[in-house]
Short mmCIF file of C-alpha atoms and ligand atoms in Angstrom, two decimals:
data_model
loop_
_atom_site.label_atom_id
_atom_site.label_comp_id
_atom_site.label_asym_id
_atom_site.label_seq_id
_atom_site.Cartn_x
_atom_site.Cartn_y
_atom_site.Cartn_z
CA MET A 11 86.82 45.71 33.24
CA THR A 12 85.56 44.25 36.09
CA SER A 13 83.01 41.96 36.59
CA PRO A 14 81.13 41.84 39.37
CA PHE A 15 82.68 38.90 41.15
CA GLY A 16 85.62 40.29 41.04
CA ALA A 17 87.40 38.92 38.76
CA SER A 18 88.86 41.11 35.38
CA SER A 19 87.16 39.51 32.00
CA THR A 20 90.92 39.48 30.77
CA ASP A 21 91.26 37.37 33.77
CA GLU A 22 88.45 35.20 33.02
CA GLN A 23 89.32 34.69 29.16
CA ALA A 24 92.64 33.59 28.99
CA ARG A 25 92.38 31.11 32.24
CA ALA A 26 88.80 30.78 29.70
CA ALA A 27 91.96 29.85 26.92
CA ALA A 28 94.14 28.25 29.55
CA ALA A 29 91.84 25.30 30.46
CA ARG A 30 90.95 24.89 26.80
CA ARG A 31 94.82 23.84 25.77
CA ALA A 32 94.80 22.07 28.89
CA SER A 33 91.83 20.55 27.38
CA THR A 34 92.88 19.64 24.32
CA SER A 35 96.38 18.30 24.65
CA ALA A 36 95.41 16.01 27.86
CA SER A 37 92.28 14.54 24.20
CA ALA A 38 95.23 14.77 22.52
CA ALA A 39 97.09 12.50 24.88
CA LEU A 40 93.86 10.45 25.14
CA LEU A 41 94.18 10.22 21.42
CA ASP A 42 97.33 8.96 21.14
CA LEU A 43 97.48 6.76 23.85
CA VAL A 44 94.46 4.22 22.90
CA ARG A 45 95.62 4.54 18.92
CA GLY A 46 95.21 1.02 17.52
CA LYS A 47 94.26 -0.60 20.51
CA THR A 48 90.77 -1.98 22.14
CA PHE A 49 89.49 -3.36 25.43
CA ASP A 50 92.10 -5.92 26.62
CA ASP A 51 94.70 -3.16 25.35
CA PHE A 52 94.41 -1.59 29.04
CA LEU A 53 93.80 -1.78 33.28
CA PHE A 54 92.46 1.16 35.69
CA ARG A 55 94.86 2.40 38.21
CA PRO A 56 92.96 2.00 41.42
CA LYS A 57 92.09 5.35 43.36
CA TYR A 58 90.99 6.41 47.25
CA SER A 59 87.12 5.03 47.45
CA VAL A 60 84.45 6.61 48.36
CA VAL A 61 81.82 4.27 48.10
CA GLU A 62 80.14 2.81 51.15
CA ARG A 63 78.06 -0.73 49.57
CA ARG A 64 78.44 -1.02 45.82
CA ASP A 65 75.18 -1.36 45.18
CA PRO A 66 73.18 -1.22 42.38
CA ALA A 67 70.49 0.15 43.88
CA HIS A 68 72.41 3.04 45.98
CA ILE A 69 75.19 3.78 43.37
CA ASP A 70 73.62 6.45 40.23
CA LEU A 71 74.35 4.58 36.76
CA GLY A 72 71.96 6.72 35.30
CA ALA A 73 73.08 7.50 31.47
CA ARG A 74 71.58 9.44 28.45
CA PHE A 75 70.68 6.28 25.41
CA SER A 76 69.17 9.72 23.35
CA ARG A 77 68.96 13.32 23.42
CA ARG A 78 65.04 12.88 25.17
CA VAL A 79 65.29 9.09 26.23
CA MET A 80 67.09 8.18 30.06
CA LEU A 81 68.20 5.37 31.22
CA LYS A 82 68.53 4.27 34.95
CA ARG A 83 71.00 1.13 33.85
CA PRO A 84 73.71 2.11 30.48
CA LEU A 85 72.75 -1.45 29.57
CA VAL A 86 71.32 -1.34 25.11
CA ALA A 87 69.89 -4.96 23.62
CA ALA A 88 71.16 -5.24 20.17
CA ASN A 89 68.93 -5.01 17.11
CA MET A 90 69.71 -9.03 16.61
CA ASP A 91 67.41 -11.51 15.52
CA THR A 92 68.55 -13.75 17.29
CA VAL A 93 68.97 -11.19 20.90
CA THR A 94 66.16 -8.82 20.96
CA ARG A 95 62.19 -9.23 20.11
CA ALA A 96 59.52 -8.94 22.59
CA ALA A 97 60.48 -9.99 25.79
CA MET A 98 63.86 -9.66 25.35
CA ALA A 99 63.14 -5.63 25.52
CA VAL A 100 60.23 -6.49 28.27
CA ALA A 101 62.93 -7.59 30.41
CA LEU A 102 65.58 -5.18 30.12
CA ALA A 103 63.58 -2.30 30.06
CA GLU A 104 62.42 -3.83 33.25
CA GLU A 105 66.14 -3.11 34.02
CA GLY A 106 66.23 0.74 34.05
CA GLY A 107 68.01 -0.77 29.36
CA LEU A 108 66.74 -0.45 26.99
CA GLY A 109 66.23 -3.12 24.14
CA VAL A 110 66.09 -2.07 20.30
CA ILE A 111 63.91 -4.53 18.53
CA ASP A 112 65.69 -6.14 15.33
CA ARG A 113 63.77 -5.81 11.51
CA GLY A 114 65.52 -8.77 10.60
CA PHE A 115 61.78 -9.36 9.12
CA ARG A 116 61.66 -9.92 4.91
CA ARG A 117 60.62 -6.49 3.50
CA GLY A 118 57.84 -5.36 2.90
CA ASP A 119 56.63 -7.29 6.47
CA ILE A 120 56.47 -4.36 8.71
CA GLU A 121 53.60 -5.84 10.43
CA PRO A 122 55.56 -8.46 12.67
CA GLN A 123 57.81 -6.43 13.75
CA VAL A 124 55.46 -4.24 15.03
CA ARG A 125 53.37 -6.49 16.61
CA GLU A 126 56.48 -6.77 18.87
CA VAL A 127 56.38 -3.29 19.45
CA THR A 128 53.22 -3.77 20.59
CA ILE A 129 53.22 -7.00 22.51
CA VAL A 130 56.46 -4.64 25.35
CA LYS A 131 53.99 -1.56 24.83
CA ARG A 132 50.92 -3.44 26.31
CA THR A 133 52.90 -5.61 28.28
CA GLN A 134 52.19 -2.59 32.18
CA HIS A 135 51.19 1.09 31.60
CA GLY A 136 50.21 3.97 34.64
CA VAL A 137 47.59 4.95 33.50
CA ILE A 138 46.08 3.06 30.76
CA THR A 139 44.58 5.78 28.38
CA ALA A 140 42.71 3.70 25.42
CA PRO A 141 41.36 0.55 27.15
CA TYR A 142 40.19 -2.57 25.24
CA THR A 143 36.55 -1.74 25.26
CA ILE A 144 32.93 -3.06 23.79
CA GLU A 145 29.60 -2.32 23.73
CA PRO A 146 26.54 -3.28 25.59
CA GLY A 147 24.81 -4.07 22.81
CA ALA A 148 28.00 -7.10 20.71
CA PRO A 149 26.99 -10.36 21.61
CA VAL A 150 28.60 -12.07 23.75
CA ALA A 151 30.33 -13.88 20.90
CA ALA A 152 31.88 -11.38 20.47
CA ALA A 153 33.70 -10.38 23.85
CA ALA A 154 35.03 -13.31 23.72
CA GLU A 155 36.37 -13.12 20.12
CA ARG A 156 37.87 -9.24 21.87
CA MET A 157 39.11 -11.09 24.76
CA ARG A 158 41.35 -13.44 22.44
CA THR A 159 42.64 -11.18 20.38
CA SER A 160 43.47 -8.16 22.55
CA GLY A 161 44.62 -10.91 24.88
CA VAL A 162 43.37 -8.96 27.52
CA GLY A 163 40.57 -10.47 31.27
CA THR A 164 38.80 -7.19 31.20
CA LEU A 165 36.77 -5.15 28.59
CA VAL A 166 35.82 -1.89 29.43
CA VAL A 167 32.07 -1.80 28.66
CA VAL A 168 31.31 2.15 27.04
CA ASP A 169 28.06 3.55 25.14
CA ARG A 170 27.99 5.37 22.25
CA GLU A 171 28.94 8.21 24.03
CA GLY A 172 31.55 6.73 25.01
CA ARG A 173 29.98 6.51 29.33
CA LEU A 174 30.91 3.61 31.45
CA ALA A 175 28.96 1.56 31.46
CA GLY A 176 30.49 -1.77 33.29
CA MET A 177 32.49 -4.44 32.94
CA LEU A 178 32.97 -7.65 31.77
CA THR A 179 35.41 -9.92 32.48
CA ALA A 180 36.60 -13.43 31.25
CA ARG A 181 34.68 -15.19 34.08
CA ASP A 182 31.55 -12.92 33.26
CA LEU A 183 31.36 -15.17 30.50
CA ARG A 184 32.06 -18.67 31.54
CA PHE A 185 29.31 -21.32 31.24
CA VAL A 186 27.72 -18.98 28.50
CA ASP A 187 24.73 -20.55 27.12
CA GLU A 188 21.89 -19.93 24.65
CA ARG A 189 18.59 -19.50 27.22
CA GLY A 190 21.06 -17.56 29.32
CA PRO A 191 21.76 -12.95 28.26
CA THR A 192 23.75 -13.71 25.11
CA THR A 193 24.69 -10.00 25.21
CA VAL A 194 27.42 -8.61 27.16
CA ALA A 195 25.02 -6.20 29.54
CA GLY A 196 23.49 -9.51 30.61
CA ARG A 197 26.97 -10.02 31.72
CA MET A 198 28.56 -7.10 32.65
CA THR A 199 28.76 -5.63 35.93
CA PRO A 200 26.58 -2.22 35.37
CA ARG A 201 28.14 0.61 36.64
CA ASP A 202 26.14 1.47 39.50
CA ARG A 203 28.39 -2.08 40.84
CA LEU A 204 31.42 -0.39 40.13
CA VAL A 205 33.94 1.57 41.68
CA VAL A 206 35.33 4.02 39.88
CA HIS A 207 37.51 6.98 40.29
CA ARG A 208 36.74 10.42 39.25
CA GLY A 209 39.19 12.94 37.75
CA PRO A 210 43.46 11.91 37.94
CA ILE A 211 44.52 10.25 41.08
CA ASP A 212 48.18 8.72 41.56
CA ALA A 213 49.80 5.58 42.11
CA LEU A 214 49.71 6.02 46.03
CA ASP A 215 45.69 6.37 46.08
CA ALA A 216 44.76 3.73 43.53
CA GLU A 217 46.73 1.42 45.95
CA ARG A 218 45.10 2.36 48.60
CA VAL A 219 41.34 2.27 47.04
CA MET A 220 42.15 -0.97 45.41
CA ARG A 221 43.04 -2.54 48.27
CA GLU A 222 39.90 -1.22 50.56
CA ARG A 223 37.42 -1.65 47.96
CA LYS A 224 39.46 -4.96 47.20
CA ILE A 225 39.42 -4.57 43.02
CA LYS A 226 41.93 -5.55 41.21
CA LYS A 227 40.60 -2.38 38.56
CA LEU A 228 40.03 0.80 38.93
CA PRO A 229 37.70 2.08 36.27
CA LEU A 230 38.72 6.61 35.68
CA VAL A 231 35.91 8.98 34.75
CA ASP A 232 35.11 12.33 34.13
CA ASP A 233 32.15 14.28 35.15
CA HIS A 234 30.05 13.15 32.49
CA ASP A 235 30.98 8.87 34.07
CA GLY A 236 32.99 9.29 31.05
CA LEU A 237 35.71 6.98 30.30
CA VAL A 238 39.19 8.41 31.15
CA GLY A 239 41.38 5.36 31.53
CA LEU A 240 41.77 2.34 33.63
CA LEU A 241 44.06 1.21 36.03
CA THR A 242 45.30 -1.93 37.51
CA ALA A 243 46.30 -3.37 40.84
CA ARG A 244 48.92 -5.76 38.39
CA ASP A 245 50.35 -2.38 36.98
CA LEU A 246 51.16 -0.96 39.83
CA VAL A 247 52.49 -3.91 41.64
CA LYS A 248 54.88 -3.42 38.39
CA GLN A 249 55.83 -0.60 39.60
CA ARG A 250 56.74 -1.08 42.95
CA GLU A 251 58.75 -4.78 41.42
CA HIS A 252 60.82 -2.17 39.39
CA PRO A 253 61.99 0.60 40.49
CA PHE A 254 64.18 1.51 37.67
CA ALA A 255 62.78 0.67 34.46
CA THR A 256 61.99 2.53 31.85
CA ARG A 257 58.91 3.68 31.09
CA ASP A 258 56.95 6.14 28.76
CA ALA A 259 55.10 9.89 30.46
CA GLN A 260 52.35 7.01 30.27
CA GLY A 261 53.80 4.33 32.69
CA ARG A 262 54.73 1.56 30.02
CA LEU A 263 57.75 -0.16 28.57
CA ARG A 264 60.10 2.32 26.26
CA VAL A 265 61.15 0.16 23.27
CA GLY A 266 63.44 0.75 19.99
CA ALA A 267 63.04 -0.09 16.84
CA ALA A 268 64.97 -0.74 14.20
CA ILE A 269 65.15 0.65 10.43
CA GLY A 270 66.61 0.01 7.35
CA ALA A 271 68.81 3.27 5.25
CA LYS A 272 65.78 2.33 1.55
CA GLY A 273 63.50 0.07 0.82
CA ASP A 274 60.39 0.21 3.02
CA TYR A 275 62.40 1.99 5.72
CA LEU A 276 59.72 5.26 6.13
CA GLU A 277 56.60 2.55 5.88
CA ARG A 278 58.03 0.79 8.06
CA ALA A 279 59.38 4.26 10.37
CA ALA A 280 54.97 5.42 10.62
CA GLU A 281 54.06 2.26 11.65
CA LEU A 282 56.57 2.15 14.40
CA ILE A 283 55.49 4.62 15.49
CA ALA A 284 52.12 4.46 15.22
CA ALA A 285 52.97 1.31 17.51
CA GLY A 286 54.44 3.74 19.94
CA ALA A 287 57.91 2.83 18.82
CA ASP A 288 59.36 5.77 21.35
CA VAL A 289 62.26 6.03 19.24
CA LEU A 290 63.62 5.02 15.83
CA VAL A 291 67.52 3.37 14.68
CA ILE A 292 68.78 3.90 11.70
CA ASP A 293 71.25 0.76 11.53
CA ILE A 294 73.39 0.44 8.80
CA ALA A 295 76.62 -1.11 8.62
CA HIS A 296 78.63 1.99 7.59
CA GLY A 297 77.04 4.86 8.62
CA HIS A 298 79.34 8.07 7.38
CA SER A 299 77.37 7.60 4.15
CA ALA A 300 75.40 8.80 0.94
CA VAL A 301 72.66 6.36 2.23
CA MET A 302 72.75 7.48 5.33
CA ALA A 303 72.66 11.60 4.07
CA ARG A 304 69.69 10.04 2.63
CA ALA A 305 68.03 8.89 4.88
CA ILE A 306 68.27 10.58 7.61
CA GLU A 307 67.23 13.95 5.66
CA ALA A 308 63.52 11.54 4.08
CA PHE A 309 63.71 10.81 7.55
CA ARG A 310 62.90 14.00 9.49
CA ALA A 311 61.07 15.40 5.93
CA ARG A 312 58.39 13.65 7.37
CA PHE A 313 58.35 12.26 11.16
CA GLY A 314 59.89 15.97 12.92
CA ASP A 315 61.96 15.77 16.15
CA VAL A 316 61.13 11.66 16.29
CA GLU A 317 63.71 9.98 18.16
CA LEU A 318 65.93 9.19 16.03
CA VAL A 319 69.72 7.02 16.87
CA ALA A 320 71.83 6.25 13.48
CA GLY A 321 74.79 4.51 12.97
CA ASN A 322 77.43 2.87 12.71
CA VAL A 323 80.40 4.58 12.76
CA ALA A 324 84.28 4.66 14.39
CA THR A 325 86.19 7.53 13.36
CA ALA A 326 85.91 11.47 13.99
CA GLU A 327 84.07 12.39 10.83
CA GLY A 328 81.72 9.61 11.02
CA ALA A 329 80.75 11.02 14.19
CA ARG A 330 80.40 14.57 13.21
CA PHE A 331 78.85 14.05 10.12
CA LEU A 332 75.81 12.17 12.24
CA VAL A 333 76.22 15.07 14.63
CA GLU A 334 75.56 17.56 11.99
CA ARG A 335 72.66 16.08 10.45
CA GLY A 336 70.67 16.38 13.75
CA VAL A 337 70.26 12.61 14.69
CA ASP A 338 69.70 11.88 18.49
CA ALA A 339 72.25 9.57 19.28
CA ILE A 340 75.00 7.34 17.58
CA LYS A 341 76.03 4.17 16.96
CA VAL A 342 79.59 3.85 17.06
CA GLY A 343 81.64 0.21 16.15
CA ILE A 344 82.43 -0.67 12.88
CA GLY A 345 83.58 -4.24 13.13
CA PRO A 346 84.33 -5.35 16.48
CA GLY A 347 80.52 -7.40 17.24
CA GLY A 348 80.98 -10.67 18.45
CA GLY A 349 78.55 -11.80 15.76
CA CYS A 350 80.57 -9.89 12.53
CA THR A 351 83.11 -10.91 10.48
CA THR A 352 83.50 -7.44 8.34
CA ARG A 353 87.14 -6.85 9.36
CA LEU A 354 87.85 -10.24 8.61
CA HIS A 355 86.71 -9.81 4.93
CA THR A 356 87.04 -5.97 3.97
CA ASN A 357 90.57 -5.38 6.28
CA PHE A 358 88.10 -1.85 7.49
CA GLY A 359 87.68 -1.40 11.01
CA VAL A 360 88.62 0.87 13.80
CA PRO A 361 89.37 -1.07 17.81
CA GLN A 362 86.32 0.16 19.54
CA VAL A 363 88.59 1.88 22.31
CA GLU A 364 89.74 3.80 19.72
CA ALA A 365 86.77 4.42 18.22
CA LEU A 366 85.00 5.43 20.83
CA VAL A 367 87.64 7.92 22.09
CA GLU A 368 87.54 9.11 18.57
CA GLY A 369 83.42 9.67 18.60
CA ARG A 370 83.21 11.42 22.53
CA LEU A 371 86.32 13.81 21.61
CA ALA A 372 84.89 14.69 18.21
CA THR A 373 81.20 15.08 18.99
CA ASP A 374 82.60 16.80 22.51
CA GLY A 375 78.98 15.95 24.87
CA ALA A 376 77.13 16.90 21.90
CA VAL A 377 74.04 13.82 21.15
CA PRO A 378 74.81 10.87 24.01
CA ILE A 379 76.91 7.63 21.96
CA ILE A 380 76.03 3.72 21.76
CA ALA A 381 79.29 1.43 22.46
CA ASP A 382 77.49 -0.94 19.75
CA GLY A 383 80.11 -4.17 19.89
CA GLY A 384 82.40 -6.30 21.39
CA VAL A 385 81.87 -6.47 24.43
CA ARG A 386 82.43 -10.36 25.69
CA ARG A 387 83.62 -9.39 29.57
CA ASP A 388 82.71 -7.25 32.15
CA GLY A 389 85.34 -5.06 32.56
CA ALA A 390 85.09 -3.95 29.41
CA LEU A 391 81.61 -2.83 29.97
CA VAL A 392 83.09 -0.48 32.13
CA GLN A 393 85.76 0.49 29.99
CA ALA A 394 83.28 1.33 26.36
CA LEU A 395 81.31 3.68 28.90
CA VAL A 396 84.53 5.37 30.70
CA PHE A 397 85.92 5.39 27.07
CA GLY A 398 83.52 7.43 25.55
CA GLY A 399 80.29 5.15 25.84
CA ASP A 400 77.16 6.99 27.09
CA THR A 401 75.20 3.14 26.70
CA VAL A 402 76.66 0.39 26.26
CA MET A 403 74.26 -2.08 22.83
CA LEU A 404 74.71 -5.67 23.65
CA GLY A 405 74.53 -9.01 21.79
CA SER A 406 76.25 -11.50 21.88
CA ALA A 407 76.68 -10.76 25.42
CA PHE A 408 73.08 -12.43 26.16
CA ALA A 409 73.10 -15.04 23.51
CA GLY A 410 71.34 -17.99 24.49
CA THR A 411 69.80 -17.07 27.28
CA ALA A 412 66.00 -17.85 27.39
CA GLU A 413 64.38 -13.84 26.25
CA THR A 414 65.76 -13.93 22.69
CA PRO A 415 63.69 -15.63 20.50
CA GLY A 416 64.98 -18.37 18.70
CA GLU A 417 64.49 -22.84 19.58
CA ILE A 418 66.67 -25.04 21.84
CA VAL A 419 68.42 -27.47 19.59
CA GLN A 420 69.73 -30.27 21.94
CA LYS A 421 73.49 -31.25 20.02
CA PRO A 422 75.66 -34.49 21.10
CA VAL A 423 78.36 -32.82 23.03
CA LEU A 424 81.60 -35.15 23.65
CA LEU A 425 82.81 -35.51 27.58
CA PRO A 426 86.52 -36.16 26.56
CA GLU A 427 87.20 -36.64 30.40
CA ALA A 428 84.25 -38.72 31.07
CA GLY A 429 83.80 -40.46 27.35
CA LYS A 430 80.33 -39.88 26.75
CA THR A 431 78.82 -37.75 24.68
CA VAL A 432 75.83 -35.75 27.06
CA LYS A 433 73.17 -33.35 25.02
CA VAL A 434 73.37 -30.25 25.62
CA PRO A 435 70.69 -27.77 24.83
CA PHE A 436 72.23 -24.71 22.72
CA LYS A 437 69.88 -21.64 20.71
CA VAL A 438 71.53 -20.33 17.24
CA PHE A 439 73.29 -16.56 17.69
CA ARG A 440 74.26 -14.58 13.98
CA GLY A 441 75.64 -11.53 12.73
CA MET A 442 72.60 -9.98 10.44
CA ALA A 443 74.70 -9.82 7.99
CA SER A 444 75.40 -13.78 8.43
CA LEU A 445 74.79 -15.49 4.87
CA GLN A 446 71.47 -17.30 6.93
CA ALA A 447 70.31 -13.71 8.52
CA ILE A 448 70.28 -12.06 4.74
CA VAL A 449 68.08 -14.59 3.34
CA ASP A 450 65.83 -15.32 6.31
CA ARG A 451 65.25 -11.87 4.84
CA LEU A 452 64.97 -12.02 1.38
CA ASP A 453 62.02 -13.46 -0.53
CA VAL A 454 63.60 -17.08 -1.17
CA GLU A 455 61.40 -17.87 -3.69
CA ASP A 456 61.71 -14.81 -5.94
CA ALA A 457 65.33 -14.59 -5.27
CA GLU A 458 67.65 -15.88 -7.66
CA ALA A 459 70.70 -18.45 -6.51
CA ALA A 460 73.07 -15.31 -8.22
CA ASP A 461 71.72 -12.91 -5.92
CA VAL A 462 71.95 -14.80 -2.88
CA GLU A 463 75.59 -15.08 -3.18
CA ALA A 464 77.09 -11.84 -4.60
CA LEU A 465 74.91 -10.57 -1.08
CA GLY A 466 78.84 -10.24 0.57
CA ALA A 467 77.91 -12.27 4.11
CA GLU A 468 79.77 -10.64 6.90
CA GLY A 469 78.65 -12.48 9.63
CA LEU A 470 79.03 -15.12 11.63
CA GLU A 471 76.29 -17.80 12.58
CA VAL A 472 76.95 -20.26 15.58
CA SER A 473 75.32 -22.27 18.08
CA VAL A 474 75.89 -20.99 22.09
CA PRO A 475 74.91 -23.00 25.65
CA ALA A 476 71.31 -22.18 26.33
CA ARG A 477 71.61 -19.91 29.57
CA GLY A 478 69.12 -18.95 31.80
CA SER A 479 67.38 -15.58 32.66
CA VAL A 480 69.08 -12.61 30.88
CA ARG A 481 67.75 -11.05 33.53
CA VAL A 482 70.58 -12.81 35.87
CA ILE A 483 73.29 -11.32 33.28
CA VAL A 484 72.38 -7.65 33.99
CA HIS A 485 72.16 -7.34 37.88
CA ASP A 486 75.88 -9.14 37.75
CA MET A 487 77.52 -6.12 34.69
CA LEU A 488 75.70 -3.95 37.61
CA LYS A 489 76.96 -4.77 40.22
CA HIS A 490 80.82 -5.22 38.35
CA LEU A 491 79.89 -1.58 37.09
CA CYS A 492 78.90 -0.38 40.63
CA SER A 493 81.90 -1.83 42.44
CA ALA A 494 84.31 -0.51 38.80
CA ILE A 495 82.91 3.12 39.91
CA SER A 496 84.24 1.84 43.72
CA TYR A 497 87.52 1.32 42.52
CA GLY A 498 87.92 4.24 40.65
CA GLY A 499 87.04 6.42 43.77
CA ALA A 500 84.04 7.46 41.75
CA SER A 501 80.72 8.50 43.30
CA SER A 502 78.03 7.36 40.47
CA LEU A 503 78.45 6.19 36.70
CA ALA A 504 78.69 10.07 35.75
CA ASP A 505 81.73 11.08 37.77
CA LEU A 506 83.80 8.45 37.34
CA GLN A 507 83.02 8.64 33.31
CA GLN A 508 84.60 12.32 34.00
CA ARG A 509 86.72 11.91 36.13
CA VAL A 510 88.50 9.45 33.91
CA MET A 511 87.87 11.67 30.29
CA ALA A 512 89.53 15.18 32.57
CA ALA A 513 92.47 12.79 33.90
CA PRO A 514 93.10 10.22 31.47
CA GLY A 515 96.58 9.72 32.32
CA ASP A 516 96.01 9.20 35.95
CA TYR A 517 93.69 6.14 35.42
CA VAL A 518 94.77 4.76 32.42
CA ILE A 519 96.88 1.90 31.83
CA ALA A 520 98.12 0.75 28.78
CA LEU A 521 98.73 -3.25 28.96
CA SER A 522 102.25 -5.36 27.90
CA ASP A 523 101.72 -8.51 26.18
CA ALA A 524 102.44 -10.20 29.82
CA ALA A 525 101.06 -7.72 31.27
CA ARG A 526 97.84 -9.09 29.01
CA ARG A 527 97.91 -12.19 29.96
CA GLU A 528 98.23 -11.85 33.47
CA SER A 529 94.87 -9.99 33.74
CA PHE A 530 92.85 -11.29 31.44
CA ASP A 531 94.01 -15.25 30.65
CA ARG A 532 92.14 -16.92 32.54
P1 XMP N 1 78.59 -7.84 20.66
O1 XMP N 1 80.31 -8.17 20.40
O2 XMP N 1 77.93 -7.57 21.19
O3 XMP N 1 78.21 -6.77 19.07
O4 XMP N 1 77.59 -9.65 19.68
C1 XMP N 1 76.40 -6.36 18.33
C2 XMP N 1 76.56 -5.82 17.39
O5 XMP N 1 77.39 -6.16 16.52
C3 XMP N 1 76.95 -5.70 15.12
N1 XMP N 1 76.87 -6.41 14.25
C4 XMP N 1 77.85 -7.24 12.96
N2 XMP N 1 78.16 -6.20 12.45
N3 XMP N 1 78.07 -7.93 10.67
C5 XMP N 1 78.73 -6.70 11.27
O6 XMP N 1 79.59 -6.67 10.61
C6 XMP N 1 76.72 -8.71 11.39
O7 XMP N 1 76.81 -10.01 10.69
C7 XMP N 1 76.81 -8.11 12.14
N4 XMP N 1 75.59 -7.89 13.16
C8 XMP N 1 75.33 -7.79 14.77
C9 XMP N 1 75.44 -5.09 15.38
O8 XMP N 1 75.83 -3.45 15.52
C10 XMP N 1 75.63 -5.38 17.36
O9 XMP N 1 74.64 -4.44 17.36
#
């Protein structure tokens, strides 16, 4: 039979079968090449470059984090209690990646994690659809208290029917005494003196109105003067400053949050979802397990198709197991992490490049893969993305930066050449399965000492030198990624990934010990 395009359907079937055979044998060859191997075992062969400028502002580094969450930069901050709380999640989302808030809070203690998610979701907005409000008849003391607890300096004043009545700023509350008005109505700027916009408005028009009328806040109302939102100059400036930021449909920064697979995890998930978490991550050490199967099933039964990531796995069967259970992305990596001792203590795990290739070939793009752990130099970041990761999750690479939680401790360090001791600032970085992290999560008062000892820690706690902002590290990583795209003869990250996977033999060079020393020993 001849198709409308001239070729017969048997020709097409034969070509498709040949293509499948070719890709199956390329996959088998790639798997053989990476068996038992990890990042430092490979280099990539340089190709003719087509990139004019190695500039992250001009090269597409976009990646899928999960089924419905896209990133413009493929970097994710790990859900570890010494890495990702609100400050880290805000920085990563503003830079185009994503942070996952850890669950390293005590069991049943859900509110602190919810608070971190709320801070991220309230950092910036497109339109603030539910601004903090107050009634005109409320006492000024109540308004001051509202500003203090919410951390905002402007309250929109609305009457009982939700109609705009005025605006009240922190400045209106200065020098309040009993002789002056004691209700909000007496202190606010009333509705008839406000600049207001009726109906929807885009960012450019809003900026023009604010510039022309010299205002910093623009309330949006419907035809009946009902308050429908608030735009702020600060948010518009943020949108300009961070053009690659990861935002939700309302212009808020996106954030992920980790939950476990037992105990309070469903209740935790419910509260995190209510606080606006964009994606939940069921994160357990061995994700290819009966515990995980039950957890995913219960999560889906309760929360439907809320974006869900699960892990960790490190084998083809493990990856397929999670895909078959309908998760929206999988986290791959057992034992490569900088704070991790699983392989030392159990002898189980898969070298990370092998695990990524297995995961990629087994799932064939059905859902994105998050390459989790083991990235200690930017070249390894490139490999994690090219060998199968859609995005890369980083812990130790971000340790010690200003955005990590925890105190800076000054420690004496001996300088042997100078023969003197100096004080150096350090921060703690630890595996989430380190004994210290586990004990912190337990209610130690109630725990039997024997229980704590029986926990079987699989993580390290180390001090790392305190560094500057994580943004500098992210910018360097992105520049190096652009250089890699140029060396690889590709025009974008997706292009580089496709080229290497389509013809791994053209790119991948397995290193001898001498070649490895020549490449990485510095
Ligand atoms: P990097 O290498 O970026 O890896 O620090 C971060 C990832 O390491 C994992 N992780 C652990 N794995 N025991 C483990 O076996 C631990 O205590 C531990 N803490 C973190 C985790 O997957 C993280 O994203």
